[in-house]
Tab-separated table of C-alpha atoms and ligand atoms in Angstrom:
chain	number	residue	atom	x	y	z
A	1	MET	CA	-9.595	-2.342	-16.500
A	2	ALA	CA	-9.422	0.959	-18.547
A	3	ALA	CA	-7.820	3.896	-16.960
A	4	PRO	CA	-10.171	6.851	-16.213
A	5	ARG	CA	-9.811	9.203	-19.037
A	6	SER	CA	-8.945	12.229	-16.555
A	7	TRP	CA	-6.283	10.409	-15.019
A	8	GLY	CA	-4.643	10.166	-18.549
A	9	LEU	CA	-2.091	12.986	-18.317
A	10	TRP	CA	-1.240	12.199	-14.554
A	11	SER	CA	-0.765	8.845	-15.220
A	12	PHE	CA	1.795	10.024	-17.840
A	13	CYS	CA	3.428	12.467	-15.248
A	14	CYS	CA	3.502	9.665	-12.615
A	15	ARG	CA	4.727	6.876	-14.797
A	16	GLY	CA	6.631	8.877	-17.588
A	17	TRP	CA	9.082	10.984	-15.717
A	18	SER	CA	11.015	8.224	-14.302
A	19	ARG	CA	11.849	6.932	-17.671
A	20	VAL	CA	12.794	10.292	-19.214
A	21	LEU	CA	15.241	11.347	-17.125
A	22	PRO	CA	18.306	9.665	-15.490
A	23	GLY	CA	19.050	9.022	-12.111
A	24	CYS	CA	20.212	11.076	-9.138
A	25	ARG	CA	19.616	9.457	-5.683
A	26	LEU	CA	18.646	11.170	-2.528
A	27	PRO	CA	20.813	9.840	0.412
A	28	GLY	CA	19.079	7.098	1.878
A	29	LEU	CA	19.811	5.438	5.415
A	30	ARG	CA	19.071	2.146	5.843
A	31	SER	CA	17.687	1.612	9.369
A	32	SER	CA	16.247	-1.291	11.388
A	33	TRP	CA	12.749	-0.526	12.115
A	34	PRO	CA	11.085	-1.323	15.087
A	35	ARG	CA	8.046	-3.524	15.216
A	36	GLY	CA	4.527	-2.298	14.816
A	37	PRO	CA	2.171	-2.429	17.824
A	38	LEU	CA	-0.183	-5.097	18.577
A	39	GLY	CA	0.858	-5.084	22.147
A	40	ALA	CA	-0.007	-8.895	22.515
A	41	ARG	CA	3.229	-10.582	21.754
A	42	PRO	CA	5.755	-10.397	24.888
A	43	LEU	CA	9.234	-9.364	23.639
A	44	SER	CA	12.427	-11.026	24.948
A	45	GLN	CA	14.823	-8.964	27.063
A	46	GLU	CA	17.191	-8.842	24.172
A	47	LYS	CA	14.618	-7.422	21.909
A	48	ARG	CA	13.446	-4.990	24.404
A	49	ALA	CA	16.771	-3.517	24.671
A	50	THR	CA	17.401	-3.082	20.808
A	51	GLU	CA	17.408	0.334	19.763
A	52	THR	CA	15.847	1.592	16.263
A	53	HIS	CA	14.728	4.970	14.623
A	54	PHE	CA	11.665	7.040	15.084
A	55	ARG	CA	11.640	9.861	13.001
A	56	PHE	CA	15.638	10.763	13.236
A	57	GLU	CA	15.769	9.724	16.807
A	58	THR	CA	17.225	6.767	18.278
A	59	VAL	CA	14.667	4.737	20.434
A	60	SER	CA	13.977	1.372	21.689
A	61	GLU	CA	12.035	-0.875	19.540
A	62	GLU	CA	8.919	-0.766	21.992
A	63	GLU	CA	8.778	2.902	22.190
A	64	LYS	CA	8.918	3.133	18.148
A	65	ARG	CA	6.001	0.454	18.088
A	66	GLY	CA	3.915	2.590	20.265
A	67	LYS	CA	4.927	5.861	18.399
A	68	VAL	CA	3.965	4.409	15.012
A	69	TYR	CA	0.694	3.109	16.480
A	70	GLN	CA	0.093	6.723	17.985
A	71	VAL	CA	0.704	8.246	14.511
A	72	PHE	CA	-1.756	6.288	12.675
A	73	GLU	CA	-4.559	6.331	15.362
A	74	SER	CA	-4.054	10.318	15.335
A	75	VAL	CA	-4.442	10.658	11.551
A	76	ALA	CA	-7.004	7.880	10.986
A	77	LYS	CA	-9.856	10.395	10.672
A	78	LYS	CA	-8.447	12.664	8.433
A	79	TYR	CA	-6.001	10.364	6.596
A	80	ASP	CA	-8.014	9.955	3.396
A	81	MET	CA	-8.350	13.640	2.805
A	82	MET	CA	-4.629	14.425	3.914
A	83	ASN	CA	-3.653	12.110	1.307
A	84	ASP	CA	-5.818	13.959	-1.637
A	85	MET	CA	-4.707	17.093	-0.334
A	86	MET	CA	-0.926	16.599	-0.109
A	87	SER	CA	-0.364	14.475	-3.028
A	88	LEU	CA	-3.015	16.618	-5.120
A	89	GLY	CA	-4.731	13.309	-5.696
A	90	ILE	CA	-1.782	11.515	-7.284
A	91	HIS	CA	-1.648	8.659	-4.573
A	92	ARG	CA	-4.787	7.511	-6.206
A	93	ILE	CA	-3.047	7.191	-9.455
A	94	TRP	CA	-0.036	5.178	-7.721
A	95	LYS	CA	-2.652	2.913	-6.077
A	96	ASP	CA	-4.584	2.400	-9.428
A	97	LEU	CA	-1.098	1.793	-11.086
A	98	LEU	CA	-0.407	-0.992	-8.554
A	99	LEU	CA	-3.763	-2.718	-9.492
A	100	TRP	CA	-2.821	-2.598	-13.104
A	101	LYS	CA	0.161	-4.435	-12.425
A	102	MET	CA	-1.213	-7.056	-10.505
A	103	ARG	CA	-3.960	-7.703	-13.266
A	104	PRO	CA	-5.854	-10.107	-10.620
A	105	PHE	CA	-7.467	-13.256	-12.512
A	106	PRO	CA	-10.991	-14.206	-11.427
A	107	GLY	CA	-10.807	-16.083	-7.981
A	108	THR	CA	-7.648	-14.341	-6.902
A	109	GLN	CA	-7.159	-14.353	-3.188
A	110	LEU	CA	-5.531	-11.113	-2.157
A	111	LEU	CA	-3.694	-10.269	1.345
A	112	ASP	CA	-3.434	-6.412	1.662
A	113	VAL	CA	-1.321	-5.969	4.610
A	114	ALA	CA	-1.110	-2.374	6.334
A	115	GLY	CA	-4.151	-1.811	4.341
A	116	GLY	CA	-5.647	0.827	6.490
A	117	THR	CA	-8.586	2.544	5.195
A	118	GLY	CA	-9.121	0.046	2.323
A	119	ASP	CA	-7.880	2.029	-0.685
A	120	ILE	CA	-6.260	-0.920	-2.349
A	121	ALA	CA	-8.840	-3.438	-1.558
A	122	PHE	CA	-11.897	-1.090	-2.881
A	123	ARG	CA	-9.744	-0.966	-6.104
A	124	PHE	CA	-9.227	-4.551	-6.182
A	125	LEU	CA	-13.063	-5.387	-5.646
A	126	ASN	CA	-13.912	-2.763	-8.543
A	127	TYR	CA	-11.284	-4.306	-10.685
A	128	VAL	CA	-12.302	-7.910	-10.577
A	129	GLN	CA	-15.926	-6.866	-10.434
A	130	ALA	CA	-15.400	-5.071	-13.871
A	131	GLN	CA	-13.399	-7.937	-15.237
A	132	HIS	CA	-16.167	-10.386	-14.123
A	133	GLN	CA	-18.851	-8.319	-15.697
A	134	ARG	CA	-16.876	-8.080	-18.865
A	135	LYS	CA	-16.790	-11.915	-19.101
A	136	GLU	CA	-20.508	-12.293	-18.078
A	137	LYS	CA	-21.136	-10.423	-21.004
A	138	ARG	CA	-19.281	-11.865	-23.483
A	139	GLN	CA	-20.687	-15.148	-22.220
A	140	LEU	CA	-24.423	-13.851	-22.478
A	141	ARG	CA	-23.477	-12.488	-25.938
A	142	ALA	CA	-22.475	-16.040	-26.961
A	143	GLN	CA	-25.913	-17.773	-25.349
A	144	GLN	CA	-28.268	-15.214	-26.624
A	145	ASN	CA	-31.344	-17.669	-26.141
A	146	LEU	CA	-31.303	-16.865	-22.019
A	147	SER	CA	-34.092	-15.736	-20.638
A	148	TRP	CA	-34.321	-12.248	-18.924
A	149	GLU	CA	-35.007	-14.267	-15.441
A	150	GLU	CA	-31.588	-16.027	-15.969
A	151	ILE	CA	-29.929	-12.932	-16.976
A	152	ALA	CA	-30.901	-11.158	-14.054
A	153	LYS	CA	-30.176	-14.078	-11.802
A	154	LYS	CA	-26.546	-13.781	-12.979
A	155	TYR	CA	-26.131	-10.076	-11.755
A	156	GLN	CA	-28.095	-10.531	-8.474
A	157	ASN	CA	-25.550	-12.933	-6.754
A	158	GLU	CA	-23.151	-10.492	-5.267
A	159	GLU	CA	-20.209	-13.027	-4.385
A	160	ASP	CA	-20.574	-14.210	-7.879
A	161	SER	CA	-20.132	-10.882	-9.416
A	162	LEU	CA	-16.437	-11.116	-8.441
A	163	GLY	CA	-15.796	-14.422	-9.688
A	164	GLY	CA	-14.870	-15.845	-6.518
A	165	SER	CA	-12.141	-13.222	-5.617
A	166	HIS	CA	-11.532	-12.025	-2.317
A	167	VAL	CA	-9.249	-9.565	-0.523
A	168	MET	CA	-8.421	-9.667	3.104
A	169	VAL	CA	-7.296	-6.266	4.542
A	170	CYS	CA	-4.706	-6.941	7.570
A	171	ASP	CA	-3.872	-3.792	9.699
A	172	ILE	CA	-2.223	-3.501	13.207
A	173	ASN	CA	-4.243	-0.363	13.858
A	174	LYS	CA	-8.070	-0.518	15.045
A	175	GLU	CA	-8.726	3.080	14.194
A	176	MET	CA	-7.402	2.654	10.712
A	177	LEU	CA	-9.579	-0.521	10.221
A	178	LYS	CA	-12.685	1.239	11.833
A	179	ILE	CA	-12.401	4.064	9.052
A	180	GLY	CA	-11.879	1.499	6.359
A	181	LYS	CA	-14.824	-0.539	7.581
A	182	GLN	CA	-17.007	2.671	7.849
A	183	LYS	CA	-16.011	3.700	4.053
A	184	ALA	CA	-16.747	0.150	2.896
A	185	ARG	CA	-20.387	0.306	4.363
A	186	ALA	CA	-20.939	3.917	3.079
A	187	GLN	CA	-19.754	2.730	-0.908
A	188	GLY	CA	-21.393	-0.281	-0.612
A	189	TYR	CA	-18.439	-2.870	-0.586
A	190	LYS	CA	-19.613	-6.142	1.285
A	191	ALA	CA	-18.995	-9.217	-0.734
A	192	GLY	CA	-15.447	-10.605	-1.121
A	193	LEU	CA	-14.003	-8.525	1.796
A	194	ALA	CA	-12.763	-8.963	5.284
A	195	TRP	CA	-10.914	-6.908	7.704
A	196	VAL	CA	-8.247	-8.516	10.315
A	197	LEU	CA	-6.246	-6.848	13.213
A	198	GLY	CA	-2.804	-8.120	12.845
A	199	ASP	CA	1.058	-7.438	12.497
A	200	ALA	CA	2.847	-7.571	9.211
A	201	GLU	CA	5.737	-9.277	11.187
A	202	GLU	CA	3.544	-11.907	12.726
A	203	LEU	CA	0.636	-12.386	10.025
A	204	PRO	CA	-2.311	-14.343	11.668
A	205	PHE	CA	-2.735	-16.725	8.701
A	206	ASP	CA	-1.851	-20.094	7.560
A	207	ASP	CA	1.107	-21.025	5.150
A	208	ASP	CA	0.461	-21.065	1.169
A	209	LYS	CA	-2.728	-19.137	1.354
A	210	PHE	CA	-2.974	-16.167	-0.850
A	211	ASP	CA	-2.327	-15.477	-4.626
A	212	VAL	CA	-1.207	-11.905	-3.943
A	213	TYR	CA	0.301	-9.995	-1.094
A	214	THR	CA	0.038	-6.355	-1.497
A	215	ILE	CA	1.496	-3.532	1.129
A	216	ALA	CA	1.032	-0.077	0.122
A	217	PHE	CA	2.816	2.747	2.136
A	218	GLY	CA	3.170	0.415	4.915
A	219	ILE	CA	6.431	-1.341	5.206
A	220	ARG	CA	8.109	1.828	5.966
A	221	ASN	CA	6.144	1.635	9.045
A	222	VAL	CA	7.160	-1.852	10.252
A	223	THR	CA	9.800	-2.368	12.666
A	224	HIS	CA	11.547	-5.498	11.253
A	225	ILE	CA	10.946	-5.243	7.390
A	226	ASP	CA	12.918	-8.471	7.015
A	227	ARG	CA	10.574	-10.363	9.247
A	228	ALA	CA	7.473	-8.653	7.388
A	229	LEU	CA	8.956	-9.688	3.994
A	230	GLN	CA	9.404	-13.358	5.273
A	231	GLU	CA	5.839	-13.475	6.670
A	232	ALA	CA	4.674	-12.389	3.087
A	233	HIS	CA	6.560	-15.132	1.769
A	234	ARG	CA	5.234	-17.801	3.813
A	235	VAL	CA	1.608	-16.704	3.743
A	236	LEU	CA	1.741	-16.826	-0.206
A	237	LYS	CA	0.902	-19.937	-2.433
A	238	PRO	CA	3.799	-21.270	-4.743
A	239	GLY	CA	3.412	-18.984	-7.574
A	240	GLY	CA	1.996	-16.071	-5.756
A	241	ARG	CA	3.093	-12.621	-6.201
A	242	PHE	CA	4.620	-9.717	-3.892
A	243	LEU	CA	3.564	-6.287	-4.793
A	244	CYS	CA	5.005	-3.621	-2.571
A	245	LEU	CA	4.118	0.220	-3.378
A	246	GLU	CA	6.328	2.475	-1.398
A	247	PHE	CA	8.159	5.949	-1.347
A	248	SER	CA	11.447	5.466	-2.604
A	249	GLN	CA	14.556	7.601	-3.867
A	250	VAL	CA	13.936	10.199	-6.417
A	251	ASN	CA	16.130	9.888	-9.679
A	252	ASN	CA	15.860	13.405	-11.052
A	253	PRO	CA	18.017	16.273	-9.434
A	254	LEU	CA	15.279	19.035	-10.465
A	255	VAL	CA	12.392	16.869	-8.854
A	256	SER	CA	14.630	16.045	-6.022
A	257	ARG	CA	15.268	19.574	-5.067
A	258	LEU	CA	11.517	20.654	-5.102
A	259	TYR	CA	10.595	17.602	-3.729
A	260	ASP	CA	12.744	18.147	-0.611
A	261	VAL	CA	11.461	21.681	-0.386
A	262	TYR	CA	7.948	20.227	-0.797
A	263	SER	CA	8.404	17.521	2.060
A	264	PHE	CA	10.012	19.371	4.513
A	265	GLN	CA	8.746	22.766	4.381
A	266	VAL	CA	5.191	22.075	3.151
A	267	ILE	CA	4.030	18.652	4.339
A	268	PRO	CA	4.322	19.123	8.082
A	269	VAL	CA	2.689	22.572	7.914
A	270	LEU	CA	-0.248	21.257	6.010
A	271	GLY	CA	-0.336	18.527	8.491
A	272	GLU	CA	-0.535	21.294	11.312
A	273	VAL	CA	-2.974	23.314	9.607
A	274	ILE	CA	-5.187	20.724	8.098
A	275	ALA	CA	-5.315	18.077	10.692
A	276	GLY	CA	-3.716	19.885	13.538
A	277	ASP	CA	-0.913	17.288	13.801
A	278	TRP	CA	2.534	18.565	12.571
A	279	LYS	CA	4.408	15.732	14.226
A	280	SER	CA	2.673	12.780	12.258
A	281	TYR	CA	3.347	14.660	9.253
A	282	GLN	CA	6.983	15.280	10.354
A	283	TYR	CA	7.163	11.521	11.190
A	284	LEU	CA	5.996	10.765	7.500
A	285	VAL	CA	8.454	12.825	5.568
A	286	GLU	CA	11.208	11.434	7.988
A	287	SER	CA	10.482	7.899	7.720
A	288	ILE	CA	10.526	8.315	3.667
A	289	ARG	CA	13.922	9.447	3.987
A	290	GLN	CA	15.200	6.344	6.083
A	291	PHE	CA	13.504	3.610	3.809
A	292	PRO	CA	16.160	1.604	1.917
A	293	SER	CA	16.841	2.665	-1.780
A	294	GLN	CA	15.113	0.619	-4.757
A	295	GLU	CA	18.083	-1.722	-5.241
A	296	GLU	CA	18.585	-2.138	-1.441
A	297	PHE	CA	14.786	-2.807	-1.134
A	298	LYS	CA	15.091	-5.057	-4.322
A	299	GLU	CA	17.826	-7.187	-2.328
A	300	MET	CA	15.854	-7.478	0.963
A	301	ILE	CA	12.925	-8.919	-0.934
A	302	GLU	CA	15.252	-11.488	-2.879
A	303	ASP	CA	16.745	-12.329	0.826
A	304	ALA	CA	13.234	-13.230	1.917
A	305	GLY	CA	13.284	-15.643	-0.624
A	306	PHE	CA	11.644	-14.012	-3.417
A	307	GLN	CA	12.417	-14.674	-7.192
A	308	LYS	CA	12.249	-12.376	-10.306
A	309	VAL	CA	12.360	-9.359	-8.293
A	310	THR	CA	12.040	-6.339	-10.374
A	311	TYR	CA	10.932	-2.673	-9.493
A	312	GLU	CA	9.095	0.303	-11.543
A	313	ASN	CA	9.821	3.863	-10.483
A	314	LEU	CA	7.046	6.119	-10.393
A	315	THR	CA	6.954	9.832	-10.438
A	316	SER	CA	10.641	10.079	-10.872
A	317	GLY	CA	11.194	7.478	-8.047
A	318	ILE	CA	9.109	9.559	-5.373
A	319	VAL	CA	7.339	6.278	-5.244
A	320	ALA	CA	8.103	2.675	-6.504
A	321	ILE	CA	6.258	-0.639	-7.039
A	322	HIS	CA	8.307	-3.636	-6.217
A	323	SER	CA	7.418	-7.011	-7.222
A	324	GLY	CA	8.390	-10.553	-6.689
A	325	PHE	CA	7.457	-14.261	-6.960
A	326	LYS	CA	7.202	-17.283	-4.660
A	327	LEU	CA	8.489	-19.974	-6.924
B	401	LIG	C1	1.546	9.817	9.145
B	401	LIG	O1	1.972	8.756	7.925
B	401	LIG	C2	1.121	9.264	6.671
B	401	LIG	C3	0.124	10.088	6.657
B	401	LIG	C4	-0.398	10.156	5.488
B	401	LIG	O2	-1.523	10.969	5.374
B	401	LIG	C5	-0.003	9.239	4.387
B	401	LIG	C6	1.237	8.480	4.547
B	401	LIG	C7	1.267	7.400	3.268
B	401	LIG	C8	1.197	8.259	1.966
B	401	LIG	C9	0.333	7.818	1.265
B	401	LIG	C10	-0.712	6.967	1.261
B	401	LIG	C11	0.545	8.588	-0.145
B	401	LIG	C12	-0.468	10.009	-0.366
B	401	LIG	C13	0.281	11.010	0.604
B	401	LIG	C14	1.400	11.958	0.181
B	401	LIG	C15	1.723	12.064	-1.210
B	401	LIG	C16	1.884	12.864	1.257
B	401	LIG	C17	3.278	12.808	1.216
B	401	LIG	C18	3.865	13.718	-0.098
B	401	LIG	C19	5.079	13.839	-0.226
B	401	LIG	C20	6.144	13.352	0.745
B	401	LIG	C21	5.701	14.556	-1.470
B	401	LIG	C22	5.253	14.032	-2.729
B	401	LIG	C23	3.940	14.772	-3.198
B	401	LIG	C24	3.637	14.669	-4.316
B	401	LIG	C25	4.371	13.867	-5.616
B	401	LIG	C26	2.585	15.350	-4.644
B	401	LIG	C27	2.826	16.554	-5.952
B	401	LIG	C28	2.946	17.577	-5.222
B	401	LIG	C29	2.827	18.743	-5.489
B	401	LIG	C30	2.899	19.098	-7.198
B	401	LIG	C31	3.094	20.197	-4.591
B	401	LIG	C32	2.575	21.152	-5.201
B	401	LIG	C33	2.548	22.028	-3.991
B	401	LIG	C34	2.039	23.263	-3.848
B	401	LIG	C35	1.977	24.061	-4.978
B	401	LIG	C36	2.407	24.194	-2.628
B	401	LIG	C37	3.790	25.135	-2.857
B	401	LIG	C38	5.188	24.094	-2.684
B	401	LIG	C39	6.541	24.820	-2.437
B	401	LIG	C40	6.581	26.212	-2.064
B	401	LIG	C41	7.540	23.815	-2.413
B	401	LIG	C42	8.138	23.714	-3.961
B	401	LIG	C43	7.450	22.472	-4.367
B	401	LIG	C44	6.949	22.236	-5.462
B	401	LIG	C45	7.120	23.253	-6.492
B	401	LIG	C46	6.296	20.804	-5.945
B	401	LIG	C47	7.034	19.643	-5.728
B	401	LIG	C48	6.423	18.545	-6.462
B	401	LIG	C49	7.045	17.684	-6.769
B	401	LIG	C50	8.478	17.361	-6.586
B	401	LIG	C51	6.489	16.545	-7.167
B	401	LIG	C52	6.159	16.656	-8.759
B	401	LIG	C53	5.452	15.644	-9.318
B	401	LIG	C54	4.434	15.831	-10.219
B	401	LIG	C55	3.767	17.172	-10.587
B	401	LIG	C56	3.632	14.826	-10.582
B	401	LIG	C57	1.587	8.216	5.687
B	401	LIG	O3	2.741	7.264	5.756
B	402	SAM	C1	0.422	5.069	5.403
B	402	SAM	S1	-0.686	3.850	5.875
B	402	SAM	C2	-1.029	2.920	4.530
B	402	SAM	C3	-2.540	2.577	4.213
B	402	SAM	C4	-3.040	1.997	2.982
B	402	SAM	N1	-2.147	0.770	2.552
B	402	SAM	C5	-2.847	3.281	2.000
B	402	SAM	O1	-2.168	2.842	1.008
B	402	SAM	O2	-3.446	4.064	1.927
B	402	SAM	C6	0.313	2.664	6.876
B	402	SAM	C7	-0.560	1.723	7.491
B	402	SAM	O3	0.535	0.949	8.029
B	402	SAM	C8	-0.279	0.181	9.275
B	402	SAM	N2	0.815	-0.350	9.897
B	402	SAM	C9	2.019	0.016	10.673
B	402	SAM	N3	2.432	-0.837	11.301
B	402	SAM	C10	1.997	-2.068	10.736
B	402	SAM	C11	2.528	-3.327	10.966
B	402	SAM	N4	3.653	-3.772	11.632
B	402	SAM	N5	1.601	-4.501	10.510
B	402	SAM	C12	0.414	-4.034	9.926
B	402	SAM	N6	0.212	-2.801	9.489
B	402	SAM	C13	1.106	-1.838	10.198
B	402	SAM	C14	-0.659	1.496	9.838
B	402	SAM	O4	-1.277	1.316	10.893
B	402	SAM	C15	-1.362	2.116	8.619
B	402	SAM	O5	-2.762	1.878	8.640
């Protein structure tokens, strides 16, 4: 899919900085994250007693689960607007880049975990539809003797317009899914899309089911990242691909300084002013700092059984896309 022209300069900034300037890391803590909330699965005594981190505090895993749930329940309605305002729209380019890296083929079965309000799913549907239409046009040009009725029929079948591709959005939070479904209705997405309430650590799907697994800005919130990665590996078909878009560690000293000021001094203030929610945005910036570095996360993905694991820094490492294959 061609990049919209207006994204050109931003896209250069987002991708290019990381290549131009050599690395410098922000101090990153590796933490054992508590699992997200579904509430249904009873935890053992041992698990209940385990401690973890929420923001920079030590809390029980149970507490953390509930707190993460509350954060997204609280931000759901303003989530999309906040992202545009706080990132000046840059998050859209990061998400586009994830799709361009995925390059889905006709018939791709995608599972988007922690899919929230559907940004990745909608991009996927746009991508496969555009790709399918180009293919149809090529075919039509090749068979110029088709009647208008036959041509119209080809465009009428909505399911067919996706070439058999499908995306399943899975998220633990009802409110985020609710907003996602409303958006889908408003924007006319219907075919090839399903919404499921579920925990990344215990996915409600059979083994070997999907061609691609994505998780965008989600894995940082999961209690046990290792369990989520194992689940990703389980539900992917052999040959399937894991793709994760997540905040990471900045590799440029100047950007790092500005980023720290912006994160800690500006983001929570914007959270309070625009959404009346300082705490959730304080949680966002603190959770970013606690997420493993690019290399550490790469190792975790390998530990879960993925092969050919690579990552690409975007915007000087503010975020990174990790990729791995189930071979
Ligand atoms: C509760 O949990 C969450 C809630 C959510 O709403 C979202 C998430 C998950 C996140 C996403 C889905 C992604 C979208 C959301 C964000 C990006 C918000 C979080 C943002 C950051 C942690 C910081 C990174 C921000 C950017 C890269 C956007 C670029 C920002 C600017 C250009 C800032 C401009 C700001 C001003 C002019 C205000 C004045 C600022 C200051 C006085 C401080 C000095 C700062 C700067 C001069 C700018 C610093 C900018 C950079 C270091 C980035 C430069 C990069 C480029 C220009 C390309 C969720 O979990
Ligand atoms: C920052 S949002 C990302 C949403 C979307 N992927 C995007 O890029 O805009 C994080 C999402 O992760 C979800 N989440 C947190 N813990 C989860 C878990 N254990 N399993 C599934 N989803 C989870 C939250 O409910 C929230 O919708």
